[in-house]
Short mmCIF file of C-alpha atoms in Angstrom, two decimals:
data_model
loop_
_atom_site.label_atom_id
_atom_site.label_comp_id
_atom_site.label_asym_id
_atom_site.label_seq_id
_atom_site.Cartn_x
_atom_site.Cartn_y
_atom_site.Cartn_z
CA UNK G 1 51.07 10.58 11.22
CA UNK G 2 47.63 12.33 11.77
CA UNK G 3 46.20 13.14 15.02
CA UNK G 4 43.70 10.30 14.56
CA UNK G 5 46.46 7.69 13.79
CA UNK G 6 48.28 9.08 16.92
CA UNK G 7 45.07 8.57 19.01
CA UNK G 8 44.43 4.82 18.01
CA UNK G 9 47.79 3.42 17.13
CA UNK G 10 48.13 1.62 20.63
CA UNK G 11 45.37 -0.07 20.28
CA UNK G 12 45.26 -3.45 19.87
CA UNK G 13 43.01 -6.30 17.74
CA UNK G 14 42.52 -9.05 18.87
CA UNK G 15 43.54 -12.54 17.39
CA UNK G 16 40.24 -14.54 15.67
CA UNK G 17 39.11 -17.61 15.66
CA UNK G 18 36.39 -18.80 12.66
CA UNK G 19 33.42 -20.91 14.69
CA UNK G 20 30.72 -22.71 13.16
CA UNK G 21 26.80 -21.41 14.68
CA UNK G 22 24.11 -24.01 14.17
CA UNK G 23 21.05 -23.29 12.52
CA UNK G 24 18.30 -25.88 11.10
CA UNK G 25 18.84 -26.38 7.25
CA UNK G 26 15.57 -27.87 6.42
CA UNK G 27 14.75 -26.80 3.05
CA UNK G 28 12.22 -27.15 -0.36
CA UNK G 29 14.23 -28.97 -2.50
CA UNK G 30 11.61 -28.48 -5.49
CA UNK G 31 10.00 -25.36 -5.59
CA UNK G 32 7.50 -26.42 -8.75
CA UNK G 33 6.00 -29.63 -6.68
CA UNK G 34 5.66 -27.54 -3.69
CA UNK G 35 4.00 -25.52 -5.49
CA UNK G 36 1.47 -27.68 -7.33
CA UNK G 37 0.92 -29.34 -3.96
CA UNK G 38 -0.36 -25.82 -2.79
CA UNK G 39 -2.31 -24.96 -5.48
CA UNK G 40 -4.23 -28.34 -5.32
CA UNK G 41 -4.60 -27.96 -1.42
CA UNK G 42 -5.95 -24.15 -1.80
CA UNK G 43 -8.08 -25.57 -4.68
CA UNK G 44 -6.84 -22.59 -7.14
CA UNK G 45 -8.29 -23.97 -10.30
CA UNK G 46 -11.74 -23.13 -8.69
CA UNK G 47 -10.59 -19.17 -8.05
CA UNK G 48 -9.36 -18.65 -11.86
CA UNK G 49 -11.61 -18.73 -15.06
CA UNK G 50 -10.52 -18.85 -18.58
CA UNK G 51 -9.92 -15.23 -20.04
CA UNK G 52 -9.02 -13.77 -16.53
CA UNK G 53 -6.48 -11.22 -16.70
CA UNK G 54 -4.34 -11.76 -13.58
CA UNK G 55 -1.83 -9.02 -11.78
CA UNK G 56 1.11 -11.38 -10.55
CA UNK G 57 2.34 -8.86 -8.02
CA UNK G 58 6.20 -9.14 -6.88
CA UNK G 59 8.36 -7.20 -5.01
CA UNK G 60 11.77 -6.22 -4.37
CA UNK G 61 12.84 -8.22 -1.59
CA UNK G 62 15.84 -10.78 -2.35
CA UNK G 63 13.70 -14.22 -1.60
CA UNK G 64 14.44 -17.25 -2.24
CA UNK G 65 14.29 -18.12 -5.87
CA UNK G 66 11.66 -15.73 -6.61
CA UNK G 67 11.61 -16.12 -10.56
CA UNK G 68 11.08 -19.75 -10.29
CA UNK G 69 8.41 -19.12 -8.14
CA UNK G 70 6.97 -16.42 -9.95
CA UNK G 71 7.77 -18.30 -13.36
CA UNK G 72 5.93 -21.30 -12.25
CA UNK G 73 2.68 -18.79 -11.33
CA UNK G 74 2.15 -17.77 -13.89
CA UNK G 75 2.33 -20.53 -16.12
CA UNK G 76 0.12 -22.47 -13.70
CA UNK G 77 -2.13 -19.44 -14.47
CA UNK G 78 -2.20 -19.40 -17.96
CA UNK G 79 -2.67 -23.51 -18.12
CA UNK G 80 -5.72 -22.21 -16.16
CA UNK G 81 -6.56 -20.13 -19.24
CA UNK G 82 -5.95 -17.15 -17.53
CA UNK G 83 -3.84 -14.03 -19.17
CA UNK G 84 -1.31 -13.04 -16.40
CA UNK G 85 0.90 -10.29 -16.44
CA UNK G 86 3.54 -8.65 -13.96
CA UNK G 87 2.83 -5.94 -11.38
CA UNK G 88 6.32 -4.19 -9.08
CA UNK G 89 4.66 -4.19 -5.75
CA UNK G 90 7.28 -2.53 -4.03
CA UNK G 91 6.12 0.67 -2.44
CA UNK G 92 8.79 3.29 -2.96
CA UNK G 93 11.45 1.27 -3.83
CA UNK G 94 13.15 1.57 -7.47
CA UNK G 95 13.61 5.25 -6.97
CA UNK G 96 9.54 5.42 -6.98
CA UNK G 97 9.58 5.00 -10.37
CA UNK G 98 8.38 2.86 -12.85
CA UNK G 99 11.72 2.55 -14.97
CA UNK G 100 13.27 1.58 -11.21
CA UNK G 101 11.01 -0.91 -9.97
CA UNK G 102 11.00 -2.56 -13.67
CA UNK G 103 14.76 -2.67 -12.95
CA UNK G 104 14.67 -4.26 -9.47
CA UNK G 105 13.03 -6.97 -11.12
CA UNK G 106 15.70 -7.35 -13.65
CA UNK G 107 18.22 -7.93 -10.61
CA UNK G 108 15.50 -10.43 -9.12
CA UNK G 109 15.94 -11.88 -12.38
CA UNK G 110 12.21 -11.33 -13.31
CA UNK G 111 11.99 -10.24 -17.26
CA UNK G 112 9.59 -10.83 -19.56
CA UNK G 113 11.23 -13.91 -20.93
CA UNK G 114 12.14 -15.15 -18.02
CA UNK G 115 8.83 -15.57 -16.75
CA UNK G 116 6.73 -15.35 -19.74
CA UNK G 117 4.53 -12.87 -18.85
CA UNK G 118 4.34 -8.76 -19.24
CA UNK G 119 5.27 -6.63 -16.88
CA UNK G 120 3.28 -3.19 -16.48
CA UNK G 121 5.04 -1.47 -14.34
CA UNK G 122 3.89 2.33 -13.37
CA UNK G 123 3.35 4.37 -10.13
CA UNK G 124 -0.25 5.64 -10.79
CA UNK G 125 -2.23 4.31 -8.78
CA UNK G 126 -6.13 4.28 -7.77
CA UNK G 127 -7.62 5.20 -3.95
CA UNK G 128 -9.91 2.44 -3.35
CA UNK G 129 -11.30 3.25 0.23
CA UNK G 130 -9.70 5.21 3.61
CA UNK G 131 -9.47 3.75 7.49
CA UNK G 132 -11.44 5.28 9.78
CA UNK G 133 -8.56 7.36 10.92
CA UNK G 134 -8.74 9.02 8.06
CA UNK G 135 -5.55 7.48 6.12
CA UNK G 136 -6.16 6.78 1.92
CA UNK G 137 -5.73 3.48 0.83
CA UNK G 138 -4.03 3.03 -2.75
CA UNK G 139 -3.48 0.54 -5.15
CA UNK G 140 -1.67 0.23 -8.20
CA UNK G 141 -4.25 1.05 -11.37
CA UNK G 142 -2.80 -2.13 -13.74
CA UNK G 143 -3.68 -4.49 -10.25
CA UNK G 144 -7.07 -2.44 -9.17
CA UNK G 145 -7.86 -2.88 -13.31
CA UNK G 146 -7.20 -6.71 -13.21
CA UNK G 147 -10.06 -9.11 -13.09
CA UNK G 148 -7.96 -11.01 -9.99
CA UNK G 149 -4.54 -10.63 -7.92
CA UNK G 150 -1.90 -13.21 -6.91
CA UNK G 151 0.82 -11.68 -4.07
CA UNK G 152 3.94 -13.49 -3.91
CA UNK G 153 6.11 -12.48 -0.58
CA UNK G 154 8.16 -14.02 2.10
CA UNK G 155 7.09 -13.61 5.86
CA UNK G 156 9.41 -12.72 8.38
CA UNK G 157 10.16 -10.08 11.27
CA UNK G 158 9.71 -6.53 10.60
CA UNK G 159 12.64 -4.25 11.33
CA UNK G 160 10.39 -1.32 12.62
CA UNK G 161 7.57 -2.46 14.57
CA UNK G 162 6.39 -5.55 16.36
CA UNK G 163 2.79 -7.13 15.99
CA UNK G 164 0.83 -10.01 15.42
CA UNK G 165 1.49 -9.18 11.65
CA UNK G 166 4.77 -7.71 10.52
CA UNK G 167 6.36 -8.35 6.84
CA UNK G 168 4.40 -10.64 4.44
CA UNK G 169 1.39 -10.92 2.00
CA UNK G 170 -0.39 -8.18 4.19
CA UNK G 171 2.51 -5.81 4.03
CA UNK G 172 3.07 -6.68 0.22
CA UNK G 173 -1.02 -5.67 -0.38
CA UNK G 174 -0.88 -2.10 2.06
CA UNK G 175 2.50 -1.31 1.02
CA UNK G 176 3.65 -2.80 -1.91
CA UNK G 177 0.29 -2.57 -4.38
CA UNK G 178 -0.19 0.81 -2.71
CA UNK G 179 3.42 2.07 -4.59
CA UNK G 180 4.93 4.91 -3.24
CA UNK G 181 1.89 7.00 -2.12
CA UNK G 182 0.37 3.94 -0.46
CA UNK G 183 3.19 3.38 1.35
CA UNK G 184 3.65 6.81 2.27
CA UNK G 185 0.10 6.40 3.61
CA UNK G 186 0.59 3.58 5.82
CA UNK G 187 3.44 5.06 7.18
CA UNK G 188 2.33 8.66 7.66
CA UNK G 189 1.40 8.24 11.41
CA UNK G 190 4.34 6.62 12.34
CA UNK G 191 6.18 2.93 12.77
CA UNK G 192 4.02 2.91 16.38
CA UNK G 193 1.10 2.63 14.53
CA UNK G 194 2.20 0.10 11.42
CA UNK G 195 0.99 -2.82 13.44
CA UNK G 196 -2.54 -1.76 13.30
CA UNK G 197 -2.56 0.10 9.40
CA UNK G 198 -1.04 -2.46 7.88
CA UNK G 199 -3.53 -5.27 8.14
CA UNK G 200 -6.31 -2.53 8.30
CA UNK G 201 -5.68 -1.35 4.58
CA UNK G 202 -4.58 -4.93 3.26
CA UNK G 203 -8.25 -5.69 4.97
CA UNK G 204 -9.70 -2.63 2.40
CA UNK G 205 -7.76 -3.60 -0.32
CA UNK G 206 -9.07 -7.67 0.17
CA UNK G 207 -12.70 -6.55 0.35
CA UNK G 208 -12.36 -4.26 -2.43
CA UNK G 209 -10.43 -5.78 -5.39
CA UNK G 210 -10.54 -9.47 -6.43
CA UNK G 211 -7.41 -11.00 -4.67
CA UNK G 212 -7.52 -14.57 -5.29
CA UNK G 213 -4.54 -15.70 -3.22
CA UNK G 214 -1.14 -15.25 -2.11
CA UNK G 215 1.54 -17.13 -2.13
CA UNK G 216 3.67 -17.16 1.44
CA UNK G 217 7.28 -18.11 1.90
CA UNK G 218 9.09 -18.43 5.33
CA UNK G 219 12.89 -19.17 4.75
CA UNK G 220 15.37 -20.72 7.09
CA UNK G 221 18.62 -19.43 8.30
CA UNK G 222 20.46 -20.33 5.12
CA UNK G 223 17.98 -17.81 3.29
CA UNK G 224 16.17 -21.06 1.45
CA UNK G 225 12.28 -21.60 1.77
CA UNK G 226 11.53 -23.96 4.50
CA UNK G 227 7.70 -23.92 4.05
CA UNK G 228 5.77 -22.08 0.93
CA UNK G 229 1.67 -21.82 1.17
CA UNK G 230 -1.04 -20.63 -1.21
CA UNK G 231 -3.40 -18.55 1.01
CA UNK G 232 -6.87 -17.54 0.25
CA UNK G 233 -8.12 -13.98 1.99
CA UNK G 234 -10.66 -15.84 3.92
CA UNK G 235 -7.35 -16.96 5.87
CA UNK G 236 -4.99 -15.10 5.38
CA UNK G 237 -4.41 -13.21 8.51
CA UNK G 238 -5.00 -16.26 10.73
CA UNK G 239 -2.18 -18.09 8.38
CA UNK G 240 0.26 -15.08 8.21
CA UNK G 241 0.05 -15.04 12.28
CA UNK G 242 1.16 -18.24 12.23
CA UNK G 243 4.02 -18.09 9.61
CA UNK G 244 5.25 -15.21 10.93
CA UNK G 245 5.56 -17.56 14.68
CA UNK G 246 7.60 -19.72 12.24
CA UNK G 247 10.07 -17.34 10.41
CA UNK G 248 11.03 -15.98 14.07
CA UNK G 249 11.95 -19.18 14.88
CA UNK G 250 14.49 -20.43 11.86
CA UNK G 251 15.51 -17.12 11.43
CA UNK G 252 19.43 -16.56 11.79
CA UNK G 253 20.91 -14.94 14.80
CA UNK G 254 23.75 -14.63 17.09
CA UNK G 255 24.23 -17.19 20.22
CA UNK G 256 25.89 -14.23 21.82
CA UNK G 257 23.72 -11.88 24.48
CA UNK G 258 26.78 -9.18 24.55
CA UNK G 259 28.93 -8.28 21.91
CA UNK G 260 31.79 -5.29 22.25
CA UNK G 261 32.13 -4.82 18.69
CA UNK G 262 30.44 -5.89 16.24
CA UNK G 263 32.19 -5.74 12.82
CA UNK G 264 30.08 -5.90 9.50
CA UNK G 265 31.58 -6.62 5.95
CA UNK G 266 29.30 -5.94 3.50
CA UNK G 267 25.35 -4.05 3.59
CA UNK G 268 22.88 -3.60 0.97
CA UNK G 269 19.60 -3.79 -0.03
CA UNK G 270 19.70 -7.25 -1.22
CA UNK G 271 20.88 -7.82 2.03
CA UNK G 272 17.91 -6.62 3.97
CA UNK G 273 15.50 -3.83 3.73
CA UNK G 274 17.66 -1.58 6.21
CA UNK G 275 20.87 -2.67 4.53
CA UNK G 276 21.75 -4.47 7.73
CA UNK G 277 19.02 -6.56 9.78
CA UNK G 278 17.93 -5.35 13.09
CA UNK G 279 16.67 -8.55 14.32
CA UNK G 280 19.96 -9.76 14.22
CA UNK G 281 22.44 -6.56 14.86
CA UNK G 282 20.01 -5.67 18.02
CA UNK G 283 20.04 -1.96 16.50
CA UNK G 284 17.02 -0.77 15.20
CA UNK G 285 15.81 2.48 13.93
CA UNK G 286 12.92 3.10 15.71
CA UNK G 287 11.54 2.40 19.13
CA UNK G 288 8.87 0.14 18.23
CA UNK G 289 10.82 -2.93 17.57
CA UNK G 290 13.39 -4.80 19.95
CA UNK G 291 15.61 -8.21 19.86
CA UNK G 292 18.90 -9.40 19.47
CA UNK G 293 21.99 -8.80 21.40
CA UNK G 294 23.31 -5.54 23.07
CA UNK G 295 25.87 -4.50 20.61
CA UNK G 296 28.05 -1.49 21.76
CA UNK G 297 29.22 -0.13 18.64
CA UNK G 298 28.70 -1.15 15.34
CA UNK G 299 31.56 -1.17 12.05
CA UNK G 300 30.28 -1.10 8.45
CA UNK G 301 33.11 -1.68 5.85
CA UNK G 302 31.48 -1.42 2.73
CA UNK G 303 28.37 -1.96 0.49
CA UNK G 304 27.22 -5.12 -0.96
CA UNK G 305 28.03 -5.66 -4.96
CA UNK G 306 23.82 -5.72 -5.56
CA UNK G 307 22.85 -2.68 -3.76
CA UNK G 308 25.10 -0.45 -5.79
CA UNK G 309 25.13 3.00 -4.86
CA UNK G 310 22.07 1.92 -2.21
CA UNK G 311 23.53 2.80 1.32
CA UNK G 312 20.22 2.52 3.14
CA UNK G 313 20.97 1.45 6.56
CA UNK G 314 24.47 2.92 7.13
CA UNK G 315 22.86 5.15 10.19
CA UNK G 316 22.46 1.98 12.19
CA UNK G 317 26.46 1.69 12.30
CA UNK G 318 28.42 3.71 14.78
CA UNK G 319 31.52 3.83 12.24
CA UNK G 320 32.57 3.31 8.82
CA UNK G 321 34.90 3.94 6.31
CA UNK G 322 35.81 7.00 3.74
CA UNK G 323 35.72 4.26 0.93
CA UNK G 324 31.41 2.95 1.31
CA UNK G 325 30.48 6.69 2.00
CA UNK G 326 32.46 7.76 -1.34
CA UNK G 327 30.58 5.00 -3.13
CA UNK G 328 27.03 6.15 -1.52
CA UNK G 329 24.31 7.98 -3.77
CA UNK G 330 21.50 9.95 -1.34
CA UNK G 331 18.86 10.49 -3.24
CA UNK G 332 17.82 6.85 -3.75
CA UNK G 333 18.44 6.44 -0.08
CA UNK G 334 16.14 9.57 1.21
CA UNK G 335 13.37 8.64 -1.60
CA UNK G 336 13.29 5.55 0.97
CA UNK G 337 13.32 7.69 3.82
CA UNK G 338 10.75 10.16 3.05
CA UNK G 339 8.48 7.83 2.13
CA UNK G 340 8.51 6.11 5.73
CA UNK G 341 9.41 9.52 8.00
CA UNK G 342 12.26 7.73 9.46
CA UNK G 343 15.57 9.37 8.71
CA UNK G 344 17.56 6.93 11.17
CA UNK G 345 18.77 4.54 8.53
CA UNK G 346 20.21 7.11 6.09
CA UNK G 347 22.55 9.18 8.65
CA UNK G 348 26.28 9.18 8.39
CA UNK G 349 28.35 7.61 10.93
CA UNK G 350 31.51 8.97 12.60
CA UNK G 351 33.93 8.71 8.81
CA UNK G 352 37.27 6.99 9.31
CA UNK G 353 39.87 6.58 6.71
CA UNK G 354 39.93 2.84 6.73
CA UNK G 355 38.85 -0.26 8.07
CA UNK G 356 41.92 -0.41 10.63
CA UNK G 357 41.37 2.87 12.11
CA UNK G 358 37.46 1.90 12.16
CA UNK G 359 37.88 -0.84 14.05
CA UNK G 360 40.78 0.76 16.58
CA UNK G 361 38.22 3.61 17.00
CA UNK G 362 34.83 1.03 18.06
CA UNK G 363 37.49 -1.10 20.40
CA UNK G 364 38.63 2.13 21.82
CA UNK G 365 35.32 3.41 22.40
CA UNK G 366 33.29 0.52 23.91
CA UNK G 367 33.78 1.01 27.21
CA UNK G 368 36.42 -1.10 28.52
CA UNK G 369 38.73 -1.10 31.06
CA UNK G 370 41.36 -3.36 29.32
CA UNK G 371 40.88 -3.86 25.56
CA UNK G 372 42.45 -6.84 24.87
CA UNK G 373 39.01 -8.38 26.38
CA UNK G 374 37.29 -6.90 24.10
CA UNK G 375 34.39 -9.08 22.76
CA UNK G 376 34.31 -8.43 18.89
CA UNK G 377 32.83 -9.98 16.61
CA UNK G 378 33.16 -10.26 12.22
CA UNK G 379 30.05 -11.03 9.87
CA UNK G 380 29.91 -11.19 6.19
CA UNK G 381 26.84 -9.36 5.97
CA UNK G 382 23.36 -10.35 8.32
CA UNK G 383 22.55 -13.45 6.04
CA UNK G 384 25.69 -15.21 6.77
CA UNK G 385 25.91 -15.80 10.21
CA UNK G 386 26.43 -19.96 9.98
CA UNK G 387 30.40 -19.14 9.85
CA UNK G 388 31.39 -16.08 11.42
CA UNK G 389 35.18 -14.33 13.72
CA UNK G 390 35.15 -14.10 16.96
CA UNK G 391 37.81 -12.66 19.03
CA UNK G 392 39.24 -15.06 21.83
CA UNK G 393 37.64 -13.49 24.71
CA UNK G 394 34.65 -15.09 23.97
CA UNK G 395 35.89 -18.46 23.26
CA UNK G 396 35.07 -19.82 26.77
CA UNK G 397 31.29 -19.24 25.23
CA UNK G 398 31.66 -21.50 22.24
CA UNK G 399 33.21 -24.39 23.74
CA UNK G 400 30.01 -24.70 26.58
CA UNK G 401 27.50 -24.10 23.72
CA UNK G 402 25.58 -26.95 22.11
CA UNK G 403 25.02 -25.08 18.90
CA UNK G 404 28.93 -23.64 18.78
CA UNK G 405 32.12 -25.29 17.17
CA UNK G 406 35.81 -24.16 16.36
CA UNK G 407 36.33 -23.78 13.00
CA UNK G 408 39.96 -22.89 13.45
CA UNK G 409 42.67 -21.17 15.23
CA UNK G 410 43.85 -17.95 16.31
CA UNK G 411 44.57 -15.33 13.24
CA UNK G 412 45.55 -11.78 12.95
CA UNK G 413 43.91 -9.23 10.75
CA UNK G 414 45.40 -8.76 8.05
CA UNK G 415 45.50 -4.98 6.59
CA UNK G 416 46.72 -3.86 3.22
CA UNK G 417 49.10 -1.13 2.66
CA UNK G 418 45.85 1.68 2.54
CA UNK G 419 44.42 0.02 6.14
CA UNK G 420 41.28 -1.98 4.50
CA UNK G 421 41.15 -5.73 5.43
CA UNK G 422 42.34 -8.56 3.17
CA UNK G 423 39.88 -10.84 3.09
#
């Protein structure tokens, strides 16, 4: 037996119980008549002319059935008799490069065929003005080329900063059109600052190249679009502030102020853009953003089947296991990193040999004076928080809350013969 195994081996895990959370499933059923609805509303036909070639730019984000919605673009586009083609407005992500960002796509399930368009992916890009505080403002040089832009993104809390605008079709402009060296500008003086550069250089970009609209998704707690809206720049700010109100509202979270232990299964990419969401793990990598519960330590167990090698967000976990960090590959990860000066998500945790001893080591270490109270808690991943484990110390919690139901009784973890959960 090892000296850690000697340390932990007394102490215990609780029992859990499955409960059900509540959330508001209201949801698009058809994406295309949504759609046309918005188009008609923003009166699009009167922003496109015949022979227009059109950047369709999309990012890397997992949103709700992006290739139907970016499918239906851009044939609504070329019935328009307008010549649309693809641009990766993703910033940094792909690896910051073109090969990479064409390949996010491909796991968005955006390909040529798919959505009948070309894509023209590259990471040059042109500097089409500069704030007064002296930042650059980029854009990709297939967009800044086009004779008009459509942005396609989903609005929702930032996991760095707060502000009146956070992540959506401003974000995707700054950031995303800027590629990697546009997003290294807008993030050169720091998260405390994103707040004001963001909309400042989407403001540039919007005065300066021929963006016709954007397309704006918010998405409920089931990660389905609740609401989708065709913006023109004349409004979209005032709109974005607005959605923005919305998406904080439907957005998933825990019913639970104080949690012990917090155990997470799976984090990735896919998953959210720091692996693991802050808005609803109450850890965040910076300063300039705050929310969610007070979580004393934090368990990762592995990396999400999408994100690959991608363990971008790992440093928000107190502990993990030997078997995600063996899977991790860093240079992905600190492309990410240097790009936004924030090293916080791509740290190591303290390493333990399995899930077992991970979990004995955060119970252990949050601060209690007898651990079989311990208030722990077991998510899928930050997406799936409708059906989640709770220990039975906090069961006095569910059965008073309006929006909390049993889903079952008592269980014991079950560990296989290495010390990794069966699931």
């Amino acid at each position: 037996m090892s000296i850690l195994q000697n340390l932990l081996r007394d102490v215990p895990i609780p029992q859990m119980v499955k409960i059900r959370q509540k959330f508001d499933d209201s949801h698009i059923e058809n994406i295309d008549a949504a759609l046309k609805v918005e188009w008609q509303r923003a009166k699009v036909s009167e922003l496109v002319k015949p022979g227009m070639e059109i950047a369709v730019a999309v990012g890397s984000r997992g949103i709700d059935r992006i290739a139907a919605i970016t499918k239906a673009t851009v044939a609504y586009l070329q019935e328009l008799g307008a010549k649309p083609f693809i641009v990766p407005a993703m910033g940094s992500h792909g690896g910051a490069t073109a090969e990479g960002q064409c390949m996010v796509l491909q796991h968005l399930g955006i390909t040529e065929a798919s959505v009948g368009a070309e894509i023209r992916s590259s990471m040059n890009v042109e500097q089409i003005g500069e704030l007064q505080c002296g930042l650059p403002v980029y854009m990709d040089r297939h967009a800044s080329l086009a004779d008009g832009i459509v942005v396609i993104n989903r609005v929702k809390p930032h996991t760095a900063f707060r502000g009146p605008v956070e992540s959506g079709l401003l974000k995707m402009i700054s950031i995303g059109l800027g590629k990697q060296k546009g997003a290294e500008a807008v993030h050169l003086f720091g998260f405390q600052h994103m707040a004001e550069n963001v909309p400042a250089m989407a403001k540039v970009m919007l005065q300066k190249r021929p963006i016709l609209f954007g397309i704006a998704t918010v998405e409920n707690a089931f990660d389905k679009a609740a609401i989708i809206s065709v913006v023109t720049p004349d409004r979209m700010e005032q709109e974005e502030i607005k959605l923005l109100q919305l998406a904080k509202e439907m957005m998933p979270r825990f019913y639970f102020d104080q949690i012990d232990v917090l155990i997470v299964d799976e984090i990735g990419k896919d998953i959210s853009g720091d692996g693991m969401d802050p808005n609803v793990t109450g850890r965040y990598g910076t300063p300039y953003a705050h929310g969610g519960p007070d979580v004393n330590k934090i368990v990762v167990r592995d990396l999400s089947k999408r994100t690959g090698s991608i363990g971008f967000g790992i440093g928000m976990a107190d502990l993990t296991t030997q078997r995600l960090v063996d899977k991790i590959s860093t240079e992905e990860m600190y492309v990410n990193a240097l790009t936004t000066g924030n090293f916080a998500p791509t740290k190591i945790p303290t390493v333990l040999p399995n899930d077992k001893l991970a979990i004995q080591a955060a119970i252990k270490s949050a601060n209690l004076l007898d651990l079989r109270q311990v208030r722990l808690v077991r998510i899928k991943n930050t997406l799936t928080l409708s059906e989640i484990l709770v220990s039975e110390a906090m069961l006095s919690e569910v059965s008073g809350h309006p929006l909390m139901e049993l889903a079952g009784g008592p269980q014991a973890m079950k560990f296989d013969a290495d010390g990794y959960l069966l699931d």
